[in-house]
Short mmCIF file of C-alpha atoms and ligand atoms in Angstrom, two decimals:
data_model
loop_
_atom_site.label_atom_id
_atom_site.label_comp_id
_atom_site.label_asym_id
_atom_site.label_seq_id
_atom_site.Cartn_x
_atom_site.Cartn_y
_atom_site.Cartn_z
CA MET Y 179 0.00 0.00 0.00
CA LEU Y 180 1.56 3.28 -1.12
CA LYS Y 181 1.20 6.56 0.72
CA ILE Y 182 2.06 10.06 -0.41
CA ILE Y 183 3.34 12.85 1.81
CA ALA Y 184 3.87 16.52 0.95
CA ILE Y 185 6.83 18.40 2.39
CA ARG Y 186 6.50 22.14 1.94
CA THR Y 187 9.76 23.99 1.31
CA LEU Y 188 11.11 27.34 0.13
CA ILE Y 189 8.19 29.74 -0.31
CA ASP Y 190 5.59 27.61 -2.06
CA ASN Y 191 7.23 24.36 -3.25
CA TYR Y 192 6.02 20.87 -2.45
CA ILE Y 193 8.37 17.93 -2.43
CA TRP Y 194 6.36 14.73 -2.83
CA LEU Y 195 7.44 11.58 -1.00
CA VAL Y 196 5.97 8.22 -2.03
CA LEU Y 197 6.15 5.59 0.71
CA SER Y 198 5.83 1.83 0.66
CA GLY Y 199 6.32 0.61 4.23
CA ASN Y 200 9.64 2.15 5.30
CA ASN Y 201 10.91 2.55 1.75
CA CYS Y 202 10.33 5.78 -0.11
CA LEU Y 203 11.15 7.77 -3.19
CA VAL Y 204 11.33 11.52 -3.42
CA ILE Y 205 10.28 13.77 -6.30
CA ASP Y 206 12.12 17.04 -7.00
CA PRO Y 207 14.02 17.40 -3.71
CA ASN Y 208 15.29 20.95 -3.31
CA ASN Y 209 16.24 20.87 0.34
CA GLU Y 210 18.62 18.09 1.36
CA PRO Y 211 18.86 18.92 5.11
CA LEU Y 212 15.08 18.91 5.49
CA ILE Y 213 14.67 15.62 3.61
CA THR Y 214 17.49 13.98 5.60
CA LYS Y 215 15.95 15.14 8.87
CA PHE Y 216 12.54 13.82 7.77
CA LEU Y 217 13.93 10.43 6.68
CA ARG Y 218 15.85 10.04 9.97
CA PHE Y 219 12.95 11.10 12.15
CA TYR Y 220 10.52 8.66 10.52
CA LYS Y 221 13.22 5.95 9.99
CA LEU Y 222 12.60 5.88 6.25
CA HIS Y 223 14.84 4.30 3.66
CA LEU Y 224 15.30 6.34 0.48
CA VAL Y 225 15.40 4.13 -2.64
CA ALA Y 226 15.18 6.58 -5.58
CA ILE Y 227 15.03 10.22 -6.65
CA LEU Y 228 12.80 11.38 -9.53
CA ILE Y 229 13.26 14.77 -11.23
CA THR Y 230 10.66 16.49 -13.42
CA HIS Y 231 12.78 19.32 -14.87
CA ASN Y 232 15.93 21.34 -14.57
CA HIS Y 233 15.00 24.22 -12.30
CA ASP Y 234 16.95 24.84 -9.14
CA ASP Y 235 13.89 24.73 -6.89
CA HIS Y 236 13.38 21.12 -8.08
CA THR Y 237 16.94 19.87 -8.15
CA SER Y 238 19.09 21.67 -5.58
CA GLY Y 239 19.03 18.78 -3.07
CA VAL Y 240 19.62 16.01 -5.59
CA SER Y 241 23.41 15.61 -5.72
CA THR Y 242 23.89 15.64 -1.92
CA LEU Y 243 21.04 13.17 -1.38
CA LYS Y 244 22.43 10.95 -4.14
CA ASN Y 245 25.84 10.92 -2.44
CA ILE Y 246 24.54 10.33 1.07
CA TYR Y 247 22.07 7.56 0.20
CA GLN Y 248 23.71 6.14 -2.96
CA VAL Y 249 20.36 5.91 -4.73
CA PRO Y 250 19.55 6.09 -8.46
CA VAL Y 251 18.37 9.40 -9.89
CA TYR Y 252 15.86 9.37 -12.76
CA GLY Y 253 15.50 12.56 -14.77
CA PRO Y 254 14.97 13.95 -18.29
CA LYS Y 255 17.68 14.93 -20.75
CA GLU Y 256 17.97 18.45 -19.29
CA THR Y 257 19.10 17.10 -15.88
CA ASN Y 258 21.70 14.81 -17.45
CA TYR Y 259 24.42 16.07 -15.09
CA LEU Y 260 22.46 14.67 -12.11
CA ASN Y 261 20.91 11.53 -13.61
CA SER Y 262 21.84 7.89 -13.06
CA TYR Y 263 19.24 7.12 -15.73
CA THR Y 264 18.07 9.62 -18.33
CA ILE Y 265 14.45 8.82 -19.04
CA LYS Y 266 12.09 9.69 -21.86
CA ASN Y 267 8.45 9.40 -22.88
CA ASN Y 268 6.83 6.03 -22.08
CA ASN Y 269 9.83 4.66 -20.18
CA VAL Y 270 8.71 2.68 -17.16
CA ILE Y 271 10.47 3.00 -13.82
CA ASP Y 272 10.15 -0.01 -11.58
CA VAL Y 273 10.45 1.21 -8.02
CA LEU Y 274 8.73 0.48 -4.67
CA GLN Y 275 7.28 -2.60 -6.44
CA CYS Y 276 5.31 -0.24 -8.68
CA LYS Y 277 5.58 0.97 -12.21
CA PHE Y 278 5.79 4.70 -12.90
CA THR Y 279 5.35 5.66 -16.54
CA VAL Y 280 7.28 8.66 -17.80
CA LEU Y 281 5.13 11.20 -19.66
CA SER Y 282 6.97 13.77 -21.71
CA LEU Y 283 5.34 17.13 -20.81
CA PRO Y 284 7.30 19.94 -22.47
CA GLY Y 285 6.14 23.54 -22.24
CA HIS Y 286 7.45 24.86 -18.92
CA THR Y 287 10.87 23.57 -19.98
CA LYS Y 288 11.92 21.74 -23.13
CA TYR Y 289 12.36 18.25 -21.64
CA HIS Y 290 9.97 18.46 -18.70
CA VAL Y 291 8.48 15.09 -17.69
CA GLY Y 292 5.75 13.82 -15.39
CA TYR Y 293 5.52 10.47 -13.61
CA TYR Y 294 2.29 8.52 -13.81
CA HIS Y 295 1.18 5.59 -11.69
CA TYR Y 296 -2.58 5.22 -11.96
CA PRO Y 297 -4.35 7.17 -10.55
CA TRP Y 298 -1.48 9.48 -9.60
CA LEU Y 299 0.32 11.99 -11.79
CA PHE Y 300 3.33 13.93 -10.52
CA CYS Y 301 3.33 16.74 -13.04
CA GLY Y 302 6.02 19.16 -11.76
CA ASP Y 303 5.37 22.66 -13.10
CA THR Y 304 3.08 21.70 -16.00
CA LEU Y 305 -0.37 21.84 -14.42
CA PHE Y 306 -1.32 23.67 -11.23
CA SER Y 307 -4.67 23.79 -9.55
CA ALA Y 308 -6.64 26.40 -11.54
CA GLY Y 309 -3.56 27.25 -13.63
CA CYS Y 310 -0.61 26.02 -15.66
CA GLY Y 311 3.15 26.55 -15.71
CA ARG Y 312 4.92 29.50 -17.28
CA ILE Y 313 6.81 29.01 -20.52
CA PHE Y 314 10.60 29.12 -20.08
CA ASN Y 315 12.82 27.48 -22.70
CA SER Y 316 9.98 25.76 -24.57
CA SER Y 317 6.89 26.87 -26.45
CA ILE Y 318 3.25 27.70 -25.82
CA GLU Y 319 2.29 25.02 -28.39
CA SER Y 320 4.20 22.42 -26.35
CA MET Y 321 2.43 23.47 -23.15
CA PHE Y 322 -0.93 23.26 -24.90
CA ASN Y 323 -0.12 19.77 -26.19
CA SER Y 324 1.10 18.65 -22.77
CA LEU Y 325 -2.10 19.81 -21.08
CA ASN Y 326 -4.04 18.10 -23.84
CA LYS Y 327 -2.16 14.90 -23.06
CA ILE Y 328 -2.92 15.19 -19.34
CA ASN Y 329 -6.56 15.87 -20.17
CA LYS Y 330 -6.76 12.49 -21.90
CA LEU Y 331 -6.07 10.66 -18.62
CA PRO Y 332 -9.04 9.34 -16.64
CA SER Y 333 -11.03 11.99 -14.75
CA ASN Y 334 -10.22 10.37 -11.40
CA THR Y 335 -6.50 11.08 -11.93
CA ILE Y 336 -5.03 12.62 -8.79
CA ILE Y 337 -2.64 15.41 -9.72
CA PHE Y 338 0.39 16.40 -7.64
CA PRO Y 339 1.83 19.73 -8.86
CA SER Y 340 4.98 21.20 -7.33
CA HIS Y 341 3.71 24.59 -6.17
CA GLU Y 342 1.05 26.06 -3.91
CA TYR Y 343 -0.31 28.57 -6.44
CA THR Y 344 -4.01 27.77 -6.10
CA ILE Y 345 -5.17 31.03 -4.49
CA LYS Y 346 -3.12 33.18 -6.91
CA ASN Y 347 -4.58 31.24 -9.85
CA LEU Y 348 -8.14 31.55 -8.58
CA ASP Y 349 -7.61 35.29 -8.03
CA PHE Y 350 -6.53 35.61 -11.65
CA ILE Y 351 -9.71 33.83 -12.78
CA ILE Y 352 -12.01 35.81 -10.47
CA THR Y 353 -10.42 39.24 -11.11
CA ASN Y 354 -10.68 38.76 -14.86
CA ASN Y 355 -14.05 37.06 -14.68
CA ILE Y 356 -12.87 34.05 -16.68
CA THR Y 357 -15.80 31.71 -16.48
CA LEU Y 358 -15.80 29.51 -19.53
CA LEU Y 359 -18.48 27.24 -18.09
CA ASN Y 360 -20.48 30.04 -16.51
CA ASN Y 361 -19.68 28.63 -13.07
CA MET Y 362 -18.08 31.55 -11.23
CA PHE Y 363 -20.08 30.73 -8.10
CA ILE Y 364 -18.29 27.36 -7.88
CA ILE Y 365 -14.90 29.01 -8.37
CA LYS Y 366 -15.60 31.59 -5.65
CA TYR Y 367 -16.83 28.91 -3.29
CA TYR Y 368 -13.75 26.82 -4.01
CA ARG Y 369 -11.50 29.81 -3.25
CA LYS Y 370 -13.17 30.23 0.17
CA MET Y 371 -12.62 26.56 0.94
CA ILE Y 372 -8.96 26.64 -0.11
CA LYS Y 373 -8.35 29.83 1.88
CA HIS Y 374 -9.70 28.11 4.96
CA MET Y 375 -7.54 25.02 4.34
CA LEU Y 376 -4.37 27.07 3.90
CA LEU Y 377 -5.05 29.09 7.06
CA ASN Y 378 -5.11 25.74 8.84
CA LYS Y 379 -1.88 24.70 7.11
CA VAL Y 380 -3.62 22.09 4.94
CA PRO Y 381 -2.24 22.04 1.36
CA SER Y 382 -4.68 22.76 -1.46
CA LEU Y 383 -3.01 19.86 -3.29
CA PRO Y 384 -3.24 17.26 -4.67
CA THR Y 385 -6.08 18.12 -6.99
CA SER Y 386 -7.95 15.91 -9.45
CA LEU Y 387 -8.43 16.08 -13.19
CA TYR Y 388 -12.18 16.02 -12.59
CA LEU Y 389 -11.97 19.21 -10.50
CA GLU Y 390 -9.54 20.92 -12.90
CA ARG Y 391 -11.96 20.34 -15.76
CA ILE Y 392 -14.49 22.41 -13.81
CA ILE Y 393 -12.28 25.26 -12.53
CA ASN Y 394 -9.15 25.45 -14.69
CA PRO Y 395 -9.54 27.52 -17.91
CA PHE Y 396 -6.20 26.26 -19.27
CA ILE Y 397 -7.36 22.64 -19.11
CA GLN Y 398 -10.78 23.63 -20.43
CA CYS Y 399 -9.14 25.17 -23.53
CA THR Y 400 -7.51 21.88 -24.48
CA ASN Y 401 -9.48 19.32 -26.38
CA SER Y 402 -11.85 18.71 -23.51
CA PHE Y 403 -15.31 17.30 -23.33
CA TYR Y 404 -16.53 20.85 -22.73
CA TYR Y 405 -14.77 22.22 -25.77
CA ARG Y 406 -15.82 19.40 -28.07
CA ASN Y 407 -19.42 19.74 -26.98
CA LYS Y 408 -19.37 23.52 -27.40
CA LEU Y 409 -20.15 24.12 -23.73
CA ILE Y 410 -17.26 26.53 -23.47
CA LYS Y 411 -17.91 30.11 -24.47
CA LEU Y 412 -14.83 31.49 -26.22
CA PRO Y 413 -14.55 35.10 -27.43
CA LYS Y 414 -15.46 35.57 -31.08
CA ASN Y 415 -12.75 34.88 -33.67
CA MET Y 416 -10.67 32.85 -31.24
CA ASN Y 417 -10.18 29.11 -31.34
CA ASN Y 418 -9.23 27.17 -28.22
CA PHE Y 419 -5.49 27.47 -28.82
CA ASP Y 420 -5.71 31.25 -29.43
CA TYR Y 421 -7.61 31.64 -26.20
CA PHE Y 422 -5.15 29.45 -24.32
CA LYS Y 423 -2.30 31.65 -25.57
CA PHE Y 424 -4.22 34.80 -24.69
CA LEU Y 425 -4.84 33.51 -21.14
CA ARG Y 426 -1.22 32.44 -20.62
CA ASN Y 427 0.04 35.87 -21.77
CA LYS Y 428 -2.49 37.64 -19.56
CA LYS Y 429 -1.47 35.52 -16.57
CA ASP Y 430 2.22 36.35 -17.16
CA VAL Y 431 1.52 40.01 -16.44
CA PHE Y 432 -1.17 39.53 -13.81
CA LYS Y 433 -0.57 41.50 -10.65
CA GLN Y 434 -2.78 41.20 -7.64
CA GLY Y 435 -4.16 44.01 -5.54
ZN1 ZN V 4 10.13 25.11 -12.87
#
């Protein structure tokens, strides 16, 4: 029986730990001392490190942890300098007596990957609750295709993003009145609930694909049920990709308050 634990670090990062008995793997460790302390306190045995992409807030703890625990590191081409195994789309990682399938998810970075073990998806900085990742050294088309790929997974997929951005993302949607399904009341209610959770130090994550299809305009723009069935109201003269691009650009310059 696997369990998943979130460790919050830096300002708004989550490091995800997957546990099977006393064995565990860690995804995107950025804080070696904190992970080491956690492993010692709970007498856990680290067996592998998984990396989603080459940003410092996802990788800065990797080389020290690798040296201390002598464990394999799995990562995409862009983290070659840290990897024991460089993985690519559809590779399967056999760890904790489970199989994690690598999904190539470029867009935030060029070789960004996610790790999927039904019903869980560890998606790094690709999809956030009510939002999606910024584009760094990749393209908006790649991000669109990656979200499209995620949106083809079953609706009960549990999604584990790497950042606590939910309130900021909901504020963007509410401030700009982005309500593609005419369901702003649900979005506002959801914001209240998340605010309450965060005040009580409960993460807003993981989320589910089912929920994102209701609240997340970036996911709704991809080839979703809502889009295909014309339930989404897009501005005139814009197709779903145009609107996705428009939203991503608008979000890049969004300032609160
Ligand atoms: Zn990143």
